[in-house]
C-alpha cells in the first residue's frame, strides 16, 4: 500500500537532461532492529534512478515501460542501516525531458517509501516516504548541455568533479542549502496511472577488467568542435516523440580569419545530416567534399577578415546530434551573426539558427505528410553572401538555446585529430588494466594530449568505472567502440559513445550512470599538469541474470567458436528486455526478439524475460492497433512482419512453458491486432499496406506501398499460429476461422504472386500494379518456410533453397539467415544449414569477432569498405545456438511444457557432438553422440529428468545405440 507522494524539484515539470538529487535522513532505532522482520524500500522514478543507502549503491532502475504501467523496484535494506543512528537514503534521478526508443516522455518524478515488516511479514511501520520534507538539488557536476548519445538513447555524460561534494549520499552531509522537494501528486496520478511490481529479476553488475593496453598515442584534437541538437533547435515540439521529422533550416556563424589561410569544415559523423557548407555565398560542390565515410570534410582558402558560414539543414532525421569541427592553418574565431547585425545574443552559442522554414512529422502507418523541401524564403537566404545581406532577414535569425549545444565535443575531438603520433606502450602502463594496487602512469607530452587505447578482449555492455589520481582540472575523455582492424578504427557513427570526466585534485573514483556497449575504450588525458595515475579501470558488465545452462561442443572447432560467440551475443543483448544491440540502440525490437527468444531457450532457458517482452507489445495499442515494432518507444512505427513474428513467439512461448494462462491472456491481444491487419486485405485477397515493409537489409524489392510477398506469406503463418494459440486458449471457433483465413490468403498468393515464366515467387506487386523486377532468396525461403507452394512449385523452391541461384538477390543479414536455416531444417537439409553457418559466421570469427554481426559484409549497407557491419553485436544474428541445439544435438519439445522431448540428432558431417539444453522451469537434457561411420551406427547418450518422456530418433542411414541416464524421480 503506497503512502508516499510523488515528488520533484521546483521549476520545469519535464526538464531536458536534468540530473537531480534527492535525500532524506531518518533515525533507525535499536528497538526496530530487535523486533525482527525485514526493512523494505520500494521506489520508482521518471526517467531513471540510482539508489544509495548510507552511501552504498543499492540498485538502478526502473526497467523500461510505458508510463501508464510503471514498474517499481523493492530492496531489502536492513543490513545497510545503522542501529541507533541517523541514516540517509539518497537517490539521483536522471530525467530525459524528451522521448527516446526506450522511453515515452512523462515528467520528472520520484516515488519511494520504506516499510518495516514484522515477523509475520505485515507492514508495522512506514518510517520514510517521499513528501515535501525531502531535500533536493540539481547535481552540480553533470553538464546539462551534454548531447544525445543517439536518437535511440538519452544523453552522454560530462562530469566535473570540482566543486561538488559526493558526500551528499551520506547521513552527515549538510543539505541546508538544498531546496525542499515539491509533492506533485499521489500514486495513480498521470502519467503513471498504474504502478506494478517489477516482473523480472535485477540485472547483474559483474566487474570485468580489460585485456591489455592496445596503443598509446600523443594527439592533438581539432581546435574547434561542437555538437548541436538541430532537430530540437528547428522543431522544439519534437521532444514529445521520437518519430522522424523533416527539418528545413540553416545554421550560421561568422568566422574571422586572423590572416589569409585555409579553413577546414568537417563532420566526423554525417550519417544522418550530410555536411553542406556555404562560405560567403558559395555552396561547395559535391566534388569538393572528401573523407572516409561517414566522415566528411571540405576546405576553402579564405582571406583575412570575416566570412559568413552557412550550414544547410534540410533532412529527414530522428534526433542524432550534429557534430561539427573547424580547423585552420591560421588562428580564427567564431561568433554568432546576430552580434554583427546590431542585435544581441546572450546565449554564448557562436552560431545562430535560421528558420525553421517548415517541418513535417512522419509516421509510417499513417498518411504521408507532404512538405515543400525548397520554400522560397529558404532558397533566398541560401544565396546570402555576407552578414550585411543576412541582416535583411534578421527576424529569421534566432539565438540557439545553450542547452541544445555544447562545445569541445568529445566525439569530434577523439575521432578528428590534427596530430596523431603513435608511441610504444610502456610495459608499466599495462598496470592500468590490472586489478592491482600499482597504477598505470599515463605519460605526459609538453604540447600534446595522451591517448591510451584499451582492449577489453571482447564485447561488453554495462557501466564504466575507474579510479585515478590527477591534478585539478585534468580532463579525461572516454570513447568506446566495437571494432578495429590492422590499426584502423571503426568509429561509432550515429552513436556518441563518450564520457568526459574533469578531475578534482588527488585520488578519485567514478562509476558511470549510463549503460554502454563496447570492446575498445580510448582514454585521452588532456590539459594535465602532472602525469595521471590510473589505478582501476573496469566495466561493470550488466545483463539479465542467466547462467550458461546450455552448452555445445563438436568435432568442428570453428562451429564450437561460432556457438560460443552467438551465446555471448545473446547474453549481451539481454537487459530488462531483449535489445537489438548493446551499443548503438539498446532497443527492444519486437521482430528481433522472436528469434532471440528461441536462442535464449537453448542457451539459458529463461522464460521470465520472454514473457515480459511479449506482454509489453500490446501496450503499444494506443499508438497503433497494428502494434509498434519497438516498445516501449516514442517512435510510433510499424513493421508488419515484426508483429507477425510476435504472434509466432507467443505460440512458441506457450509451447515451451506449457503456460495455458499465458495463452489465454495473450490470445485477445493477438486476435485484436490480426483483425486489424486482415482489414487491409484487398480485392485480390492479398495483404496490401503502405508502411515500413521490411524483412532484410538486402536490396530486394520490399516497397513502402503495395503487396510485399514475404509479408503476405508470414501473415499466412501468423494466422496458422494464431489458430493454434486460440486452441490453447479454448477458442475453437476462432481457431477454425483463422485456419480458413490462412488458406484463403495462401490461395491468393499462389494465384497472384507466382511468376510462371521465371518459375519463382515475385518479391512484390507495386502500388501501381508493376510486378517486381527482382527475384530474391528472401521470398523463396519465406514461401517454403510458410508452406505456400505445393506440387511442382515446392520442388522448384527446394532447388533454390539448397543451391541459391546467383541471379537471385542473396541473403543480406544473419537475421534472414535464421529463416533460411529454418527452411533448410524443414526440408531435412541440416547439412546445407551447417555448412552455411560455417561459411557465413566463420568469416566473422576470422576477422576477430567475439560476438556476431548485424549484417554480412555483402549486404551493401555499410558506409565504407573497411566496415564489415555497423553493429558488431546483434541478437538477431545469434541463430546458431538454436539450430545447433535443435538440429545437430536434435533436442526439441513435443508437448507444451516439454513434458515430452524428441532427441533426433542430425550429424551434418560431424563425427561427434555433445551439449546441454535447458528445460523449462528446471533441469536440462544432456546429449552426447558419436558416429561410427564404418558400422553406420550412432551411439547416443542422454541424461534427463525422470519426469520427461523421451522419443529417440536416429539419423537416416544409421542404426541407433542409445543409453539413457535418468535423474530425479
JSON list of C-alpha atoms in Angstrom, two decimals, residues 715-861:
[
{"chain": "A", "resi": 715, "resn": "UNK", "atom": "CA", "xyz": [0.79, -13.43, -42.42]},
{"chain": "A", "resi": 716, "resn": "UNK", "atom": "CA", "xyz": [-0.32, -16.91, -43.51]},
{"chain": "A", "resi": 717, "resn": "UNK", "atom": "CA", "xyz": [1.99, -18.43, -40.90]},
{"chain": "A", "resi": 718, "resn": "UNK", "atom": "CA", "xyz": [0.89, -15.90, -38.30]},
{"chain": "A", "resi": 719, "resn": "UNK", "atom": "CA", "xyz": [-2.76, -16.81, -38.88]},
{"chain": "A", "resi": 720, "resn": "UNK", "atom": "CA", "xyz": [-1.98, -20.51, -38.51]},
{"chain": "A", "resi": 721, "resn": "UNK", "atom": "CA", "xyz": [0.00, -19.86, -35.34]},
{"chain": "A", "resi": 722, "resn": "UNK", "atom": "CA", "xyz": [-2.84, -17.70, -34.03]},
{"chain": "A", "resi": 723, "resn": "UNK", "atom": "CA", "xyz": [-5.22, -20.58, -34.67]},
{"chain": "A", "resi": 724, "resn": "UNK", "atom": "CA", "xyz": [-3.01, -22.86, -32.59]},
{"chain": "A", "resi": 725, "resn": "UNK", "atom": "CA", "xyz": [-2.89, -20.26, -29.80]},
{"chain": "A", "resi": 726, "resn": "UNK", "atom": "CA", "xyz": [-6.69, -19.96, -29.99]},
{"chain": "A", "resi": 727, "resn": "UNK", "atom": "CA", "xyz": [-6.91, -23.70, -29.46]},
{"chain": "A", "resi": 728, "resn": "UNK", "atom": "CA", "xyz": [-4.69, -23.40, -26.38]},
{"chain": "A", "resi": 729, "resn": "UNK", "atom": "CA", "xyz": [-7.00, -20.63, -25.15]},
{"chain": "A", "resi": 730, "resn": "UNK", "atom": "CA", "xyz": [-10.07, -22.86, -25.78]},
{"chain": "A", "resi": 731, "resn": "UNK", "atom": "CA", "xyz": [-11.45, -20.63, -28.55]},
{"chain": "A", "resi": 732, "resn": "UNK", "atom": "CA", "xyz": [-12.22, -23.32, -31.11]},
{"chain": "A", "resi": 733, "resn": "UNK", "atom": "CA", "xyz": [-14.45, -21.07, -33.24]},
{"chain": "A", "resi": 734, "resn": "UNK", "atom": "CA", "xyz": [-11.63, -18.58, -33.75]},
{"chain": "A", "resi": 735, "resn": "UNK", "atom": "CA", "xyz": [-9.25, -21.45, -34.43]},
{"chain": "A", "resi": 736, "resn": "UNK", "atom": "CA", "xyz": [-11.34, -22.65, -37.35]},
{"chain": "A", "resi": 737, "resn": "UNK", "atom": "CA", "xyz": [-11.88, -19.12, -38.66]},
{"chain": "A", "resi": 738, "resn": "UNK", "atom": "CA", "xyz": [-8.17, -18.29, -38.68]},
{"chain": "A", "resi": 739, "resn": "UNK", "atom": "CA", "xyz": [-7.24, -21.59, -40.34]},
{"chain": "A", "resi": 740, "resn": "UNK", "atom": "CA", "xyz": [-9.75, -20.88, -43.11]},
{"chain": "A", "resi": 741, "resn": "UNK", "atom": "CA", "xyz": [-8.49, -17.29, -43.48]},
{"chain": "A", "resi": 742, "resn": "UNK", "atom": "CA", "xyz": [-4.91, -18.55, -43.75]},
{"chain": "A", "resi": 743, "resn": "UNK", "atom": "CA", "xyz": [-5.90, -20.96, -46.52]},
{"chain": "A", "resi": 744, "resn": "UNK", "atom": "CA", "xyz": [-7.67, -18.20, -48.49]},
{"chain": "A", "resi": 745, "resn": "UNK", "atom": "CA", "xyz": [-4.61, -15.94, -48.27]},
{"chain": "A", "resi": 746, "resn": "UNK", "atom": "CA", "xyz": [-2.35, -18.82, -49.35]},
{"chain": "A", "resi": 747, "resn": "UNK", "atom": "CA", "xyz": [-4.56, -19.40, -52.38]},
{"chain": "A", "resi": 748, "resn": "UNK", "atom": "CA", "xyz": [-4.42, -15.70, -53.30]},
{"chain": "A", "resi": 749, "resn": "UNK", "atom": "CA", "xyz": [-0.63, -15.70, -53.03]},
{"chain": "A", "resi": 750, "resn": "UNK", "atom": "CA", "xyz": [-0.38, -18.66, -55.38]},
{"chain": "A", "resi": 751, "resn": "UNK", "atom": "CA", "xyz": [-2.83, -17.04, -57.77]},
{"chain": "A", "resi": 752, "resn": "UNK", "atom": "CA", "xyz": [-1.19, -13.61, -57.99]},
{"chain": "A", "resi": 753, "resn": "UNK", "atom": "CA", "xyz": [2.43, -13.78, -56.80]},
{"chain": "A", "resi": 754, "resn": "UNK", "atom": "CA", "xyz": [3.78, -16.78, -58.73]},
{"chain": "A", "resi": 755, "resn": "UNK", "atom": "CA", "xyz": [5.74, -15.85, -61.86]},
{"chain": "A", "resi": 756, "resn": "UNK", "atom": "CA", "xyz": [5.18, -18.74, -64.25]},
{"chain": "A", "resi": 757, "resn": "UNK", "atom": "CA", "xyz": [7.80, -17.54, -66.71]},
{"chain": "A", "resi": 758, "resn": "UNK", "atom": "CA", "xyz": [10.54, -17.35, -64.12]},
{"chain": "A", "resi": 759, "resn": "UNK", "atom": "CA", "xyz": [9.25, -20.23, -62.01]},
{"chain": "A", "resi": 760, "resn": "UNK", "atom": "CA", "xyz": [9.52, -18.34, -58.74]},
{"chain": "A", "resi": 761, "resn": "UNK", "atom": "CA", "xyz": [7.50, -16.11, -56.44]},
{"chain": "A", "resi": 762, "resn": "UNK", "atom": "CA", "xyz": [7.57, -12.38, -57.12]},
{"chain": "A", "resi": 763, "resn": "UNK", "atom": "CA", "xyz": [9.05, -10.18, -54.42]},
{"chain": "A", "resi": 764, "resn": "UNK", "atom": "CA", "xyz": [6.17, -7.73, -54.67]},
{"chain": "A", "resi": 765, "resn": "UNK", "atom": "CA", "xyz": [3.48, -6.04, -56.70]},
{"chain": "A", "resi": 766, "resn": "UNK", "atom": "CA", "xyz": [3.99, -2.29, -56.56]},
{"chain": "A", "resi": 767, "resn": "UNK", "atom": "CA", "xyz": [1.11, 0.06, -55.74]},
{"chain": "A", "resi": 768, "resn": "UNK", "atom": "CA", "xyz": [0.80, 0.90, -59.47]},
{"chain": "A", "resi": 769, "resn": "UNK", "atom": "CA", "xyz": [0.46, -2.78, -60.37]},
{"chain": "A", "resi": 770, "resn": "UNK", "atom": "CA", "xyz": [4.02, -3.38, -61.59]},
{"chain": "A", "resi": 771, "resn": "UNK", "atom": "CA", "xyz": [5.47, -6.76, -60.65]},
{"chain": "A", "resi": 772, "resn": "UNK", "atom": "CA", "xyz": [8.93, -6.77, -59.09]},
{"chain": "A", "resi": 773, "resn": "UNK", "atom": "CA", "xyz": [11.94, -6.96, -61.34]},
{"chain": "A", "resi": 774, "resn": "UNK", "atom": "CA", "xyz": [13.95, -8.79, -58.70]},
{"chain": "A", "resi": 775, "resn": "UNK", "atom": "CA", "xyz": [13.65, -12.36, -57.63]},
{"chain": "A", "resi": 776, "resn": "UNK", "atom": "CA", "xyz": [15.11, -12.99, -54.21]},
{"chain": "A", "resi": 777, "resn": "UNK", "atom": "CA", "xyz": [16.17, -15.76, -51.93]},
{"chain": "A", "resi": 778, "resn": "UNK", "atom": "CA", "xyz": [14.24, -13.95, -49.22]},
{"chain": "A", "resi": 779, "resn": "UNK", "atom": "CA", "xyz": [10.88, -14.54, -50.89]},
{"chain": "A", "resi": 780, "resn": "UNK", "atom": "CA", "xyz": [11.55, -18.15, -51.92]},
{"chain": "A", "resi": 781, "resn": "UNK", "atom": "CA", "xyz": [12.79, -19.01, -48.42]},
{"chain": "A", "resi": 782, "resn": "UNK", "atom": "CA", "xyz": [9.75, -17.49, -46.75]},
{"chain": "A", "resi": 783, "resn": "UNK", "atom": "CA", "xyz": [7.38, -19.20, -49.19]},
{"chain": "A", "resi": 784, "resn": "UNK", "atom": "CA", "xyz": [8.87, -22.58, -48.40]},
{"chain": "A", "resi": 785, "resn": "UNK", "atom": "CA", "xyz": [9.03, -21.95, -44.65]},
{"chain": "A", "resi": 786, "resn": "UNK", "atom": "CA", "xyz": [5.40, -20.79, -44.51]},
{"chain": "A", "resi": 787, "resn": "UNK", "atom": "CA", "xyz": [4.06, -23.70, -46.55]},
{"chain": "A", "resi": 788, "resn": "UNK", "atom": "CA", "xyz": [2.88, -21.64, -49.51]},
{"chain": "A", "resi": 789, "resn": "UNK", "atom": "CA", "xyz": [3.79, -23.83, -52.52]},
{"chain": "A", "resi": 790, "resn": "UNK", "atom": "CA", "xyz": [2.78, -27.37, -53.32]},
{"chain": "A", "resi": 791, "resn": "UNK", "atom": "CA", "xyz": [3.47, -29.85, -56.06]},
{"chain": "A", "resi": 792, "resn": "UNK", "atom": "CA", "xyz": [5.96, -28.77, -58.73]},
{"chain": "A", "resi": 793, "resn": "UNK", "atom": "CA", "xyz": [6.39, -25.35, -57.17]},
{"chain": "A", "resi": 794, "resn": "UNK", "atom": "CA", "xyz": [7.64, -26.96, -53.96]},
{"chain": "A", "resi": 795, "resn": "UNK", "atom": "CA", "xyz": [10.31, -28.75, -55.95]},
{"chain": "A", "resi": 796, "resn": "UNK", "atom": "CA", "xyz": [11.41, -25.54, -57.68]},
{"chain": "A", "resi": 797, "resn": "UNK", "atom": "CA", "xyz": [11.78, -23.86, -54.31]},
{"chain": "A", "resi": 798, "resn": "UNK", "atom": "CA", "xyz": [13.62, -26.82, -52.80]},
{"chain": "A", "resi": 799, "resn": "UNK", "atom": "CA", "xyz": [16.21, -26.47, -55.54]},
{"chain": "A", "resi": 800, "resn": "UNK", "atom": "CA", "xyz": [16.60, -22.74, -54.97]},
{"chain": "A", "resi": 801, "resn": "UNK", "atom": "CA", "xyz": [16.98, -23.13, -51.23]},
{"chain": "A", "resi": 802, "resn": "UNK", "atom": "CA", "xyz": [19.54, -25.90, -51.38]},
{"chain": "A", "resi": 803, "resn": "UNK", "atom": "CA", "xyz": [21.53, -24.23, -54.18]},
{"chain": "A", "resi": 804, "resn": "UNK", "atom": "CA", "xyz": [20.71, -20.48, -54.30]},
{"chain": "A", "resi": 805, "resn": "UNK", "atom": "CA", "xyz": [20.75, -19.17, -57.89]},
{"chain": "A", "resi": 806, "resn": "UNK", "atom": "CA", "xyz": [23.36, -16.46, -58.43]},
{"chain": "A", "resi": 807, "resn": "UNK", "atom": "CA", "xyz": [20.80, -14.31, -60.25]},
{"chain": "A", "resi": 808, "resn": "UNK", "atom": "CA", "xyz": [18.59, -14.09, -57.14]},
{"chain": "A", "resi": 809, "resn": "UNK", "atom": "CA", "xyz": [19.14, -11.38, -54.54]},
{"chain": "A", "resi": 810, "resn": "UNK", "atom": "CA", "xyz": [21.12, -13.11, -51.80]},
{"chain": "A", "resi": 811, "resn": "UNK", "atom": "CA", "xyz": [20.50, -13.05, -48.07]},
{"chain": "A", "resi": 812, "resn": "UNK", "atom": "CA", "xyz": [21.98, -9.91, -46.51]},
{"chain": "A", "resi": 813, "resn": "UNK", "atom": "CA", "xyz": [21.80, -10.47, -42.77]},
{"chain": "A", "resi": 814, "resn": "UNK", "atom": "CA", "xyz": [22.09, -13.26, -40.22]},
{"chain": "A", "resi": 815, "resn": "UNK", "atom": "CA", "xyz": [18.53, -12.34, -39.23]},
{"chain": "A", "resi": 816, "resn": "UNK", "atom": "CA", "xyz": [17.29, -13.50, -42.62]},
{"chain": "A", "resi": 817, "resn": "UNK", "atom": "CA", "xyz": [19.59, -16.50, -42.34]},
{"chain": "A", "resi": 818, "resn": "UNK", "atom": "CA", "xyz": [17.54, -17.61, -39.33]},
{"chain": "A", "resi": 819, "resn": "UNK", "atom": "CA", "xyz": [14.53, -18.15, -41.61]},
{"chain": "A", "resi": 820, "resn": "UNK", "atom": "CA", "xyz": [16.77, -19.69, -44.26]},
{"chain": "A", "resi": 821, "resn": "UNK", "atom": "CA", "xyz": [18.09, -22.19, -41.73]},
{"chain": "A", "resi": 822, "resn": "UNK", "atom": "CA", "xyz": [14.54, -22.89, -40.54]},
{"chain": "A", "resi": 823, "resn": "UNK", "atom": "CA", "xyz": [13.58, -23.63, -44.12]},
{"chain": "A", "resi": 824, "resn": "UNK", "atom": "CA", "xyz": [16.58, -25.91, -44.64]},
{"chain": "A", "resi": 825, "resn": "UNK", "atom": "CA", "xyz": [15.78, -27.79, -41.42]},
{"chain": "A", "resi": 826, "resn": "UNK", "atom": "CA", "xyz": [12.18, -28.18, -42.55]},
{"chain": "A", "resi": 827, "resn": "UNK", "atom": "CA", "xyz": [13.48, -29.68, -45.82]},
{"chain": "A", "resi": 828, "resn": "UNK", "atom": "CA", "xyz": [15.76, -32.05, -43.91]},
{"chain": "A", "resi": 829, "resn": "UNK", "atom": "CA", "xyz": [18.92, -30.38, -45.25]},
{"chain": "A", "resi": 830, "resn": "UNK", "atom": "CA", "xyz": [20.71, -29.75, -41.98]},
{"chain": "A", "resi": 831, "resn": "UNK", "atom": "CA", "xyz": [23.96, -30.49, -43.79]},
{"chain": "A", "resi": 832, "resn": "UNK", "atom": "CA", "xyz": [23.50, -27.42, -46.01]},
{"chain": "A", "resi": 833, "resn": "UNK", "atom": "CA", "xyz": [22.41, -25.41, -42.96]},
{"chain": "A", "resi": 834, "resn": "UNK", "atom": "CA", "xyz": [25.54, -26.32, -41.01]},
{"chain": "A", "resi": 835, "resn": "UNK", "atom": "CA", "xyz": [27.84, -25.57, -43.93]},
{"chain": "A", "resi": 836, "resn": "UNK", "atom": "CA", "xyz": [26.19, -22.17, -44.41]},
{"chain": "A", "resi": 837, "resn": "UNK", "atom": "CA", "xyz": [26.73, -21.38, -40.72]},
{"chain": "A", "resi": 838, "resn": "UNK", "atom": "CA", "xyz": [30.38, -22.33, -41.04]},
{"chain": "A", "resi": 839, "resn": "UNK", "atom": "CA", "xyz": [30.83, -20.17, -44.13]},
{"chain": "A", "resi": 840, "resn": "UNK", "atom": "CA", "xyz": [28.95, -17.04, -43.06]},
{"chain": "A", "resi": 841, "resn": "UNK", "atom": "CA", "xyz": [29.79, -16.97, -39.38]},
{"chain": "A", "resi": 842, "resn": "UNK", "atom": "CA", "xyz": [33.27, -18.36, -39.88]},
{"chain": "A", "resi": 843, "resn": "UNK", "atom": "CA", "xyz": [34.08, -15.17, -41.80]},
{"chain": "A", "resi": 844, "resn": "UNK", "atom": "CA", "xyz": [33.24, -13.20, -38.65]},
{"chain": "A", "resi": 845, "resn": "UNK", "atom": "CA", "xyz": [35.48, -15.38, -36.48]},
{"chain": "A", "resi": 846, "resn": "UNK", "atom": "CA", "xyz": [38.29, -14.99, -39.00]},
{"chain": "A", "resi": 847, "resn": "UNK", "atom": "CA", "xyz": [38.06, -11.21, -38.53]},
{"chain": "A", "resi": 848, "resn": "UNK", "atom": "CA", "xyz": [38.37, -11.50, -34.76]},
{"chain": "A", "resi": 849, "resn": "UNK", "atom": "CA", "xyz": [34.68, -11.29, -33.85]},
{"chain": "A", "resi": 850, "resn": "UNK", "atom": "CA", "xyz": [33.82, -12.08, -30.24]},
{"chain": "A", "resi": 851, "resn": "UNK", "atom": "CA", "xyz": [30.12, -11.53, -30.94]},
{"chain": "A", "resi": 852, "resn": "UNK", "atom": "CA", "xyz": [28.03, -11.89, -34.10]},
{"chain": "A", "resi": 853, "resn": "UNK", "atom": "CA", "xyz": [27.32, -9.05, -36.52]},
{"chain": "A", "resi": 854, "resn": "UNK", "atom": "CA", "xyz": [24.16, -7.29, -37.63]},
{"chain": "A", "resi": 855, "resn": "UNK", "atom": "CA", "xyz": [24.74, -7.82, -41.38]},
{"chain": "A", "resi": 856, "resn": "UNK", "atom": "CA", "xyz": [27.04, -9.63, -43.74]},
{"chain": "A", "resi": 857, "resn": "UNK", "atom": "CA", "xyz": [29.68, -7.50, -45.47]},
{"chain": "A", "resi": 858, "resn": "UNK", "atom": "CA", "xyz": [27.93, -8.23, -48.77]},
{"chain": "A", "resi": 859, "resn": "UNK", "atom": "CA", "xyz": [24.72, -6.51, -47.64]},
{"chain": "A", "resi": 860, "resn": "UNK", "atom": "CA", "xyz": [25.83, -3.14, -49.04]},
{"chain": "A", "resi": 861, "resn": "UNK", "atom": "CA", "xyz": [24.50, -1.02, -46.17]}
]
